[in-house]
XYZ file of C-alpha atoms in Angstrom:
509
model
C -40.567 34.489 -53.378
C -39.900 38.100 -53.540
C -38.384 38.013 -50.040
C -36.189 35.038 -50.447
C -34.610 36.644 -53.670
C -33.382 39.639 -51.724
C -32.427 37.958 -49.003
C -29.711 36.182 -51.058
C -28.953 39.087 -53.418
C -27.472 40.964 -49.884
C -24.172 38.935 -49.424
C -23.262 38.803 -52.987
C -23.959 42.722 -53.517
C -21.566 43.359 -49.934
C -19.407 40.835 -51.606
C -18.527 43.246 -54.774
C -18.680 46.423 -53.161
C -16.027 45.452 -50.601
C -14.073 44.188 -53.800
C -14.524 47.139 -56.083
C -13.375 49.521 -52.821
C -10.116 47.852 -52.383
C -9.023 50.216 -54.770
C -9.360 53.150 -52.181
C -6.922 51.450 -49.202
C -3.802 51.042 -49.006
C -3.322 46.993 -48.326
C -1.396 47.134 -45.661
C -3.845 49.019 -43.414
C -5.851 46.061 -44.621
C -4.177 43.170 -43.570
C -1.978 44.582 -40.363
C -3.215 43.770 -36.936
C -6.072 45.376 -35.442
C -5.251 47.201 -32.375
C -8.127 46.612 -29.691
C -9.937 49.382 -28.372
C -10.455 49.644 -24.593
C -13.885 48.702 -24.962
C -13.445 45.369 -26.528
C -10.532 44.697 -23.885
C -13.130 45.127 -21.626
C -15.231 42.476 -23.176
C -12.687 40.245 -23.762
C -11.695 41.192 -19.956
C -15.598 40.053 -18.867
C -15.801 37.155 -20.519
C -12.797 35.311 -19.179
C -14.189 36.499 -15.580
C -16.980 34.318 -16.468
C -15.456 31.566 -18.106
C -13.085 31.414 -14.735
C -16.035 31.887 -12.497
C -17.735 28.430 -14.074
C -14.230 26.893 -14.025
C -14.201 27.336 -10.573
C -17.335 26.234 -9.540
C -18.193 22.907 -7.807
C -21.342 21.278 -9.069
C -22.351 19.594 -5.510
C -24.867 20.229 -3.540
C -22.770 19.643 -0.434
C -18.878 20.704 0.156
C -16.998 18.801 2.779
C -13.642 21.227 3.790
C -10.606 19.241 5.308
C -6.971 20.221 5.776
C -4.393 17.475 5.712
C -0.761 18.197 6.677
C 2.272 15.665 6.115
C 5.826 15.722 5.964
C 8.496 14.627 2.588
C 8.586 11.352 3.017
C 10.782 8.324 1.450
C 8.612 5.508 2.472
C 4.517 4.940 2.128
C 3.335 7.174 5.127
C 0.106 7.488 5.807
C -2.232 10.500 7.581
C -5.624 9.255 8.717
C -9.051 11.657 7.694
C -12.270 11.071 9.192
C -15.031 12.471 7.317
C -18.805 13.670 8.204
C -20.951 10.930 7.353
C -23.604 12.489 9.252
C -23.786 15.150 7.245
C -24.037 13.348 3.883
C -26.555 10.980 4.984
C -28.721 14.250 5.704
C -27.539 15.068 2.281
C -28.993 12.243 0.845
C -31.754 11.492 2.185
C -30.038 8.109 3.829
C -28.814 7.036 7.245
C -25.498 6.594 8.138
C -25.132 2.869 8.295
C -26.910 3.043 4.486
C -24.525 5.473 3.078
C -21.312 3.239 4.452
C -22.341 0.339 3.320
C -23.239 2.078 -0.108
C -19.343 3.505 -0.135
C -18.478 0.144 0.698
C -20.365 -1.341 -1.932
C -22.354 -4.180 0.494
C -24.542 -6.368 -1.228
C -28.012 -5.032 -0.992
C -26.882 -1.507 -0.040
C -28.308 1.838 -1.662
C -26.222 2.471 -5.233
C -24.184 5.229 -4.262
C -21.136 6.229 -6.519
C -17.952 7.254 -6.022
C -15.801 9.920 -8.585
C -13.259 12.973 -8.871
C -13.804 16.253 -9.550
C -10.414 17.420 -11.366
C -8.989 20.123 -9.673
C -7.326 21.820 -12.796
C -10.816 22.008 -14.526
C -13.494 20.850 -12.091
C -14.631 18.614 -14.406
C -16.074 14.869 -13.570
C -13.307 11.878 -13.565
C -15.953 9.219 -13.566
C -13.545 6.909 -15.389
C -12.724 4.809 -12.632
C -14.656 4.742 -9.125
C -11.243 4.538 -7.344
C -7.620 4.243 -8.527
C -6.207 2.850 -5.503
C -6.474 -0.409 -3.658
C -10.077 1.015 -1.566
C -13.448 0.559 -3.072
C -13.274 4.596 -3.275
C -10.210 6.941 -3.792
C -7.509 8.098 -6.622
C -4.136 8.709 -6.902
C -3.386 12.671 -7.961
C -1.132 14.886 -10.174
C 0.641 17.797 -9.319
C -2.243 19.567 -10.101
C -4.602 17.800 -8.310
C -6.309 16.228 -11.114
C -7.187 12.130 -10.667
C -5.953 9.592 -12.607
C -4.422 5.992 -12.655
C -1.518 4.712 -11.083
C 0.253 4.005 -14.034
C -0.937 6.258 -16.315
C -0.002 9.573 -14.023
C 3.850 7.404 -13.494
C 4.214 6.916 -16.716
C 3.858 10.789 -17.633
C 6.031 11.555 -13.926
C 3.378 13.568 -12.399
C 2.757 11.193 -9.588
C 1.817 13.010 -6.290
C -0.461 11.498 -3.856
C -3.222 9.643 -3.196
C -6.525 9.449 -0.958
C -7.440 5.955 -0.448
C -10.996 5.322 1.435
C -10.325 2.288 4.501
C -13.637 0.539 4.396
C -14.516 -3.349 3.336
C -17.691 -4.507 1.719
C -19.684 -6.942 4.837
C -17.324 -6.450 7.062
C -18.077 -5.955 11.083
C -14.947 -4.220 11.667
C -15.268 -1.717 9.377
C -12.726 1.205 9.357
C -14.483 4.426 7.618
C -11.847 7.009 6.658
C -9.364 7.995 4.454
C -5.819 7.037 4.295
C -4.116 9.977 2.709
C -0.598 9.614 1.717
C 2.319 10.721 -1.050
C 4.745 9.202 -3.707
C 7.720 8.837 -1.507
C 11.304 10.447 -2.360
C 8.774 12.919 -4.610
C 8.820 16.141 -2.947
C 11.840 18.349 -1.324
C 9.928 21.328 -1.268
C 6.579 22.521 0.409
C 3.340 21.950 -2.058
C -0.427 22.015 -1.432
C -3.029 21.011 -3.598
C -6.949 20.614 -3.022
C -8.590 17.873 -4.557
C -12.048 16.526 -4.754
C -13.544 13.126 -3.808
C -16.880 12.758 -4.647
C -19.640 10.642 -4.274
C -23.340 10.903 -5.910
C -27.049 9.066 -4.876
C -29.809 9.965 -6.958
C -29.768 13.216 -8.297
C -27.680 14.340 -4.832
C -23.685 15.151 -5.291
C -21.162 15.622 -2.251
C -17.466 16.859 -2.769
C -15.167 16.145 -0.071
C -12.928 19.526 -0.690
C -9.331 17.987 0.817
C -6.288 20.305 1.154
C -2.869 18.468 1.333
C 0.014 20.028 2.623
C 3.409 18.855 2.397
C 5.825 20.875 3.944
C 9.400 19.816 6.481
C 10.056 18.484 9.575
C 11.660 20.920 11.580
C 14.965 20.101 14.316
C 13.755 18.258 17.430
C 14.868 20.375 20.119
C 13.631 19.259 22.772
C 15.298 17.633 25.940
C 15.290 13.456 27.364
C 12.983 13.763 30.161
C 13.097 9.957 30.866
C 15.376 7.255 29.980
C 14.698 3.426 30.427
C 16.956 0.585 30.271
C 15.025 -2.435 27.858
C 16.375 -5.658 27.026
C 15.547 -8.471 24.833
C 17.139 -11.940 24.302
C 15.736 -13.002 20.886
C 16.864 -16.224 18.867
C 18.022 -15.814 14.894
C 14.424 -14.800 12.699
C 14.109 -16.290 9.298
C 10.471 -13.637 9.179
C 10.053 -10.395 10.265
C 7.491 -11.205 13.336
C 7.946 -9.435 16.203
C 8.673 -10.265 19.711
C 7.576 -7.482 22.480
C 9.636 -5.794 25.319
C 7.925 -3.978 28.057
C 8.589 -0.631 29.077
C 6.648 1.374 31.966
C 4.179 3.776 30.322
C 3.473 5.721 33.636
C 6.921 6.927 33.571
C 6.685 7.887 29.828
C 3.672 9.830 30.680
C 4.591 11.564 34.095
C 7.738 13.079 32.067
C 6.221 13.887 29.361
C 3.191 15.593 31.080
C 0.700 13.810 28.957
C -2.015 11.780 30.633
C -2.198 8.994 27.950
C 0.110 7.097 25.264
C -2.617 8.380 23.165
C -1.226 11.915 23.411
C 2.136 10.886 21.926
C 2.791 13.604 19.449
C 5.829 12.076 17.408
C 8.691 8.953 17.293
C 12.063 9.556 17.208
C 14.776 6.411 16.136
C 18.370 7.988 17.327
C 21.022 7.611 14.308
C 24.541 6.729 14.678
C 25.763 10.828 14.839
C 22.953 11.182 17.518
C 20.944 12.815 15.636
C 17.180 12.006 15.327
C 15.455 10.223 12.735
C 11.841 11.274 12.805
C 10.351 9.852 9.111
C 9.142 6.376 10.862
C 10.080 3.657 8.435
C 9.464 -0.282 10.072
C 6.086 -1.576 11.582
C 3.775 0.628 13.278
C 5.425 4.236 14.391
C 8.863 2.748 14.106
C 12.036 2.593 12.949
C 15.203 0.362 10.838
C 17.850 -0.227 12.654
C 21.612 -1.330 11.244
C 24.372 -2.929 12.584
C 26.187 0.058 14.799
C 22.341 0.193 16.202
C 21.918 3.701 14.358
C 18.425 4.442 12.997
C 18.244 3.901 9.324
C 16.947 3.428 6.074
C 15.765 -0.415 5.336
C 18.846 -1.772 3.891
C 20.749 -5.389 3.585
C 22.702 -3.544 6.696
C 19.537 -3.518 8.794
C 19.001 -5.779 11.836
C 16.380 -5.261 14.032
C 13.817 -2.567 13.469
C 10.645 -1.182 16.404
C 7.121 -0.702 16.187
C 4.600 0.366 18.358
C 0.944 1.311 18.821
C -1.661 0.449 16.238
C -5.060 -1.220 17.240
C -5.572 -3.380 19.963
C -1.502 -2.943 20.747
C -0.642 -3.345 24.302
C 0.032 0.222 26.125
C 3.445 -1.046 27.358
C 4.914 -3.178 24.760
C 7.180 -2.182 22.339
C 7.795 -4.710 19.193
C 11.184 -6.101 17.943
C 11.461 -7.802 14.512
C 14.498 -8.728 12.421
C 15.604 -8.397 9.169
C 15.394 -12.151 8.584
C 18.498 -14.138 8.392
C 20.932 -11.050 9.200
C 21.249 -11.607 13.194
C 23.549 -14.350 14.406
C 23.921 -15.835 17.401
C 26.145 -14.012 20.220
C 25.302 -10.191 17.849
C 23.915 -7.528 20.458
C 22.442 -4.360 19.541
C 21.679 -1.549 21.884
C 18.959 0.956 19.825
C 17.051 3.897 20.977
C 13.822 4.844 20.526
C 12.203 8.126 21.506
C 8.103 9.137 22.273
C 7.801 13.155 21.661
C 5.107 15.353 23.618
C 5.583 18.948 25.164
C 8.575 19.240 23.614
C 10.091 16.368 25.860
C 11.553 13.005 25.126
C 11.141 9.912 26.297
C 13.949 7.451 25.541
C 13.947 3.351 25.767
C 17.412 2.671 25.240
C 16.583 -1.340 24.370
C 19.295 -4.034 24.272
C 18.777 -6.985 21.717
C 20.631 -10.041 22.600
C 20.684 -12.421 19.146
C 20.760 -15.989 21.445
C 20.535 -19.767 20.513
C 17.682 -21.578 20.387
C 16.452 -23.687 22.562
C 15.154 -26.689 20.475
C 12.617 -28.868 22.202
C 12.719 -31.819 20.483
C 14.898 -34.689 19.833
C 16.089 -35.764 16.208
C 14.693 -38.924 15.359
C 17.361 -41.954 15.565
C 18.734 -43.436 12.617
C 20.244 -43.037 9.161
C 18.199 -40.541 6.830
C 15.816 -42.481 4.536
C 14.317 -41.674 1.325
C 10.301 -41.542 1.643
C 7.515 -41.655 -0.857
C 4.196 -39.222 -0.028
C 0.578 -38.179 -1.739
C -0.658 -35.035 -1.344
C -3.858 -33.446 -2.077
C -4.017 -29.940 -2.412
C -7.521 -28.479 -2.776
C -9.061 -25.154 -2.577
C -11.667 -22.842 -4.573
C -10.903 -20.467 -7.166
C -10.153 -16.927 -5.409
C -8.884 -14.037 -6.968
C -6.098 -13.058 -4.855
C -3.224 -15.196 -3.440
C -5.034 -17.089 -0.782
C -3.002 -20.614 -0.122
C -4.322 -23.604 1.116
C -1.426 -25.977 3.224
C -0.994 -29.471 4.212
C 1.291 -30.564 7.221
C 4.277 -32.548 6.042
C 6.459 -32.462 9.908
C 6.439 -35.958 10.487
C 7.013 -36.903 7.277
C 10.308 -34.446 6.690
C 11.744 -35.281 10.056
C 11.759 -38.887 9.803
C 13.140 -38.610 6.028
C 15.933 -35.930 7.261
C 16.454 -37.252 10.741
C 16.353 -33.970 11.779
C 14.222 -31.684 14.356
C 11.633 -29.038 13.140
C 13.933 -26.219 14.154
C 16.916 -27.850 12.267
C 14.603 -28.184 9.368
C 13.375 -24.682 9.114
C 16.830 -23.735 9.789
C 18.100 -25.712 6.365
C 15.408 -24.201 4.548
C 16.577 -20.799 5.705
C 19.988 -21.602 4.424
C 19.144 -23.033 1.373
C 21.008 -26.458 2.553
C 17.455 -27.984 1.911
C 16.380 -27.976 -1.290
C 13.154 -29.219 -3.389
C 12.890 -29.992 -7.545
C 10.257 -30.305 -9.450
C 9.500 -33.426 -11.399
C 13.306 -33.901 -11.828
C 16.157 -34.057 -9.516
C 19.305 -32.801 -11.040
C 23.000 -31.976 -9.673
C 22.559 -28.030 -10.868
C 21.099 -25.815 -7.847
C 17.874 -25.870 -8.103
C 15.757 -22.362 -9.842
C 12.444 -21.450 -7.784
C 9.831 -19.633 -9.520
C 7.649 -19.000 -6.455
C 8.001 -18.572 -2.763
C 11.405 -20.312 -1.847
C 11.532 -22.858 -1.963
C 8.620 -23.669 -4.543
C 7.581 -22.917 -7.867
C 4.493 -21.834 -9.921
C 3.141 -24.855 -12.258
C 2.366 -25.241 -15.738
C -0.367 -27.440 -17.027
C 1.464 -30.621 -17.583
C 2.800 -30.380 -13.540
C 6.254 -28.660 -14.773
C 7.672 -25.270 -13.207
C 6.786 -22.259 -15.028
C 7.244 -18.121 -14.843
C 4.411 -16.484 -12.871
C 3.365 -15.543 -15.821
C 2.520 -18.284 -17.277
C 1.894 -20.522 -13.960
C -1.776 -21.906 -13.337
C -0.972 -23.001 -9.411
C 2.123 -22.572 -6.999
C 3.050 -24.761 -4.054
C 6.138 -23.929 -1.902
C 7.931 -25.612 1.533
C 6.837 -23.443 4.406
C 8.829 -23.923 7.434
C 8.874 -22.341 11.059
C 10.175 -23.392 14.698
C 7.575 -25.777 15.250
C 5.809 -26.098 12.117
C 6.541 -27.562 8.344
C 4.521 -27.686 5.322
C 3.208 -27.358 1.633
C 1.275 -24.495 0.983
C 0.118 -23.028 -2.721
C -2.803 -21.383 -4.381
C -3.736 -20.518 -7.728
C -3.007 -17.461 -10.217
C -5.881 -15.086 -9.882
C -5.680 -14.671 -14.014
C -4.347 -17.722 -15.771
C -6.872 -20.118 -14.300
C -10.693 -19.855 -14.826
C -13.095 -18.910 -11.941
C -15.754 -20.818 -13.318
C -14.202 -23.942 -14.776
C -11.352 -24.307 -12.267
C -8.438 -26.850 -12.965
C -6.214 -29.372 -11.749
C -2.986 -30.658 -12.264
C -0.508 -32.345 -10.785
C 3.499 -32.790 -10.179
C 5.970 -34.272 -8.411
C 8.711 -32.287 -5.569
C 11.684 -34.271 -5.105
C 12.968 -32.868 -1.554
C 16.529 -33.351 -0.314
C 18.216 -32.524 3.023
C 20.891 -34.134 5.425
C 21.347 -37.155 2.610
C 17.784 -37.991 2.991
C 15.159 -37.126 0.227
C 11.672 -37.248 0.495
C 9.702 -37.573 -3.305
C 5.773 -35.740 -3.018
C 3.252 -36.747 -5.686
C 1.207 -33.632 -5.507
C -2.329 -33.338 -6.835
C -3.565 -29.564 -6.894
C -7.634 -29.073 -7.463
C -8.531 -26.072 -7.452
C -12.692 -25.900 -7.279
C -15.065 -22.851 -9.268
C -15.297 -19.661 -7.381
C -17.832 -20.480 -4.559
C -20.782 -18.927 -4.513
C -21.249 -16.039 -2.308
C-alpha cells in the first residue's frame, strides 16, 4: 500500500512545483514555439523514411510488371495486355486452366478473388471485385487509386480503366486485359501505375501496370501503294457492313511486312489531306462525312471502315452506313491508309449509294385491315435478351406492300404502330422504334416504370415483333404476364395485334 501511495503522490508533487516556478520565467519563453534541435529533425527526418518505406510497400507475394502505352483519345480505345498466368498458377499452388476459370468465376472453380491495391496509399480496395463491365477490373483516378464509375465522375477524377476479357463457362474464352481511358480527358502526357490484384488462400499477386498516355506524333511517311476499291451499296437503315476486297500481297510487298498482322497503324485521310490516325468506327477504322473526309461520328457522317478483328477475312475491308443518311444516286470516294516501315498503303474506295433491287412482288389488291394473336414468351433474364415472332405475311397482305417497302416505311416513320388506342396525334414510342415498354395493365409506360417491351423489327427480307423484359421491374422468380393490343397502320391498311407477353422464372442453370 506503501508503494501505490507514492506512486500517485509523484504527479501531483511535479504538478505544484512546475506551478510555484512559474514565478521564475518570463511567459513568453513559455508559451513561444520551440525551435527543434538538429537531433530531433533527425528523428522526425527517420521516422517519415519509415512511414514512406511501408507506404510504399506491396503486400504480395508475387509482382507482375507491365508497361502499357496509348495515345489522347476522344472515343473508347482500347490496348490489349496479356498477363502471366503461368506464373500465378505456380504462385498458387493451381494450374492454369484452375486459376482462369477461378478469375472467371466458373461454377465449381477454385475461390480466387479479385481487388485493388490503391496506388496513392497501397492500401486494399476490396469494396468491389471489379468496377467495370469484366468479372475483374476497376476504373482509376488520377492517382491511380480504384473506385466506381460513378463515384470517381461524380468527383471529376475519372482516368482509366483495366477491364479483364474473360466469361464464366465459356469455350472461347479471351484471357486479358482491355486497358483503356476516359475519352476527351487528357491533352497532356500522364502515367500512373496501378495495381490489380487477385488472392487464393493465404497467396496474393499484384499485377504492377504502368499506363502511359502521351501524343501521336505527324505521319510522315510516304504512299507506297495505292488501290482503286469500289462498292455499290443500297440505302442502310443499320449500321451492318458490307465488304470490299482489296489485294493484301500488294499491301504487304510495299510495305515490306510479311503479314497484315504486322500492320503497325490506320490512317482515315481528312478533307485538308491530312491524316486522321485516332480510329473511331468498327474495328481499326474510321467516320466518314459527306465531302468523304475522315471524321468525327456526326449527323454529317455517311459511311465509315473497319477492318481486322477475329476471324476477319485478310482481304476484306468493311463498309457500313450511318443509317438512313445515304440516298440513292450519293457517291463517296474515301481513303483509308495501313502504316508499317514508315510507308503507306492507300485504298482509295468508291461507295456507290444504288437502288434496291426488290425481289418480290406486292401482293394484289386494296389494303385490308387484319386481326392477329400473338404469344410472346420467354424466361426471366437479366439483361435485354428479346424473344421475336414473324409477322411478314401477315403485314404484307394488310399493307399490300413488299418486305423491302415495308422496312422502308418503318425507316421513314410512314408506318406507324399504337398501343391499345389509335389516335390522329403521331404516335410517342417509349422503346425501340417503333414499340414501347408496357405497364401492368398492357398500356405504354417510361422504361422506368415498364415491366416488358415489344417493338416492329423490320429488314430487307424479314419483319417482326420482338420484346423482352426489364431486368429490374419484373421478378426473376415469380415472373409475369400481361398483355396489350398494337394497332399498326401503313399504306391505308392497318393491322390490330392482341399481344400476350409471358415471361417464365429465371431458368435454372
Amino acid at each position: 500500500m506503501k508503494k501505490l501511495y507514492y506512486i500517485f503522490l509523484l504527479p501531483a508533487f511535479l504538478f505544484l512545483t512546475g506551478v510555484t516556478a512559474c514565478g521564475d520565467y518570463d511567459m513568453d519563453e513559455i508559451t513561444g514555439l520551440h525551435i527543434l534541435t538538429d537531433d530531433e529533425m533527425e528523428e522526425i527526418r527517420r521516422q517519415d523514411s519509415i512511414a514512406e518505406a511501408l507506404r510504399q510497400q506491396i503486400n504480395a507475394d508475387l509482382i507482375l510488371e507491365y508497361t502499357v502505352t496509348d495515345y489522347f483519345a476522344t472515343t473508347y480505345t482500347t490496348q490489349r495486355l496479356d498477363i502471366d498466368i503461368a506464373a500465378i498458377a505456380e504462385c498458387f499452388g493451381l494450374t492454369e486452366e484452375e486459376v482462369l476459370a477461378g478469375i472467371n468465376q466458373d461454377t465449381g472453380a477454385p475461390t480466387i478473388n479479385g481487388f485493388a491495391i490503391q496506388a496513392s496509399t497501397h492500401q486494399d480496395y476490396t469494396l468491389n471485385r471489379s468496377t467495370t463491365n469484366g468479372v475483374w477490373g476497376h476504373w482509376f483516378d488520377n492517382n491511380g487509386d480504384a473506385g466506381t464509375w460513378n463515384d470517381l465522375s461524380a468527383l471529376g477524377t475519372l482516368s482509366f480503366y483495366c477491364e479483364w476479357q474473360g466469361f464464366p463457362d465459356d469455350e472461347d474464352e479471351n484471357n486479358y486485359f482491355n486497358i483503356g481511358q476516359n475519352p476527351n480527358t487528357f491533352t497532356t502526357p500522364q502515367e500512373w501505375t496501378v495495381y490489380e490484384c487477385l488472392s487464393y488462400e493465404d497467396k496474393r499477386v499484384a499485377v504492377a501496370i504502368t499506363y502511359i498516355l502521351t501524343e501521336r506524333g505527324d505521319v510522315t511517311a510516304e504512299i507506297a501503294n495505292t488501290q482503286q476499291l469500289t462498292l455499290d451499296m443500297n440505302p442502310a437503315s443499320t449500321y451492318d457492313m458490307v465488304n470490299v476486297k482489296f489485294d493484301p500481297d500488294q499491301v504487304t510487298a510495299a510495305l515490306g511486312i510479311a503479314s497484315m498482322d504486322e500492320i503497325e497503324g490506320y490512317l482515315g485521310v481528312q478533307a485538308d489531306g491530312s491524316y486522321a490516325q485516332e480510329t473511331n468506327a468498327g474495328t481499326n477504322g474510321f467516320w466518314y462525312d459527306a465531302d468523304g473526309g475522315a471524321n468525327a461520328y456526326s449527323e454529317n457522317s455517311r459511311v465509315y471502315t473497319s477492318y481486322g478483328g477475329d476471324g476477319w477475312p485478310v482481304d476484306e475491308i468493311g463498309i457500313g452506313q450511318y443509317p438512313g443518311n445515304c440516298a440513292v444516286g450519293d457517291s463517296y470516294t474515301v481513303k483509308y491508309g495501313f502504316l508499317a516501315n514508315n510507308k503507306i498503303a492507300m485504298m482509295e474506295i468508291t461507295v456507290n449509294i444504288v437502288a434496291y433491287q426488290d425481289p418480290e412482288t406486292a401482293p394484289e389488291g386494296e389494303p385490308e385491315e387484319l386481326t392477329i394473336d400473338v404469344n410472346l414468351q420467354k424466361n426471366y433474364t437479366n439483361d435485354f435478351a428479346p424473344v421475336q415472332v414473324d409477322v411478314r405475311e401477315t403485314l404484307r397482305q394488310a399493307f399490300k406492300m413488299t418486305t423491302y417497302q415495308i422496312h422502308s416505311a418503318r425507316v421513314s416513320g410512314d408506318l406507324k404502330i399504337y398501343c391499345q388506342t389509335e389516335t390522329a396525334e403521331e404516335p410517342e414510342y417509349t422503346a425501340d422504334v417503333p414499340g414501347y415498354w408496357l405497364a401492368a395493365d398492357g398500356s405504354s409506360a417510361a422504361y422506368a416504370d415498364g415491366l416488358c417491351w415489344v417493338s416492329l423489327g423490320t429488314s430487307e427480307t424479314e419483319l417482326y415483333l420482338y420484346g423482352g423484359n426489364h431486368p429490374e421491374n419484373v421478378s426473376p422468380t415469380a415472373g409475369t404476364t400481361l398483355t396489350t393490343t398494337y394497332i399498326i397502320t401503313c399504306n391505308g391498311g392497318k393491322v390490330t395485334v392482341n399481344i400476350n407477353f409471358q415471361v417464365d422464372p429465371e431458368a435454372a442453370e
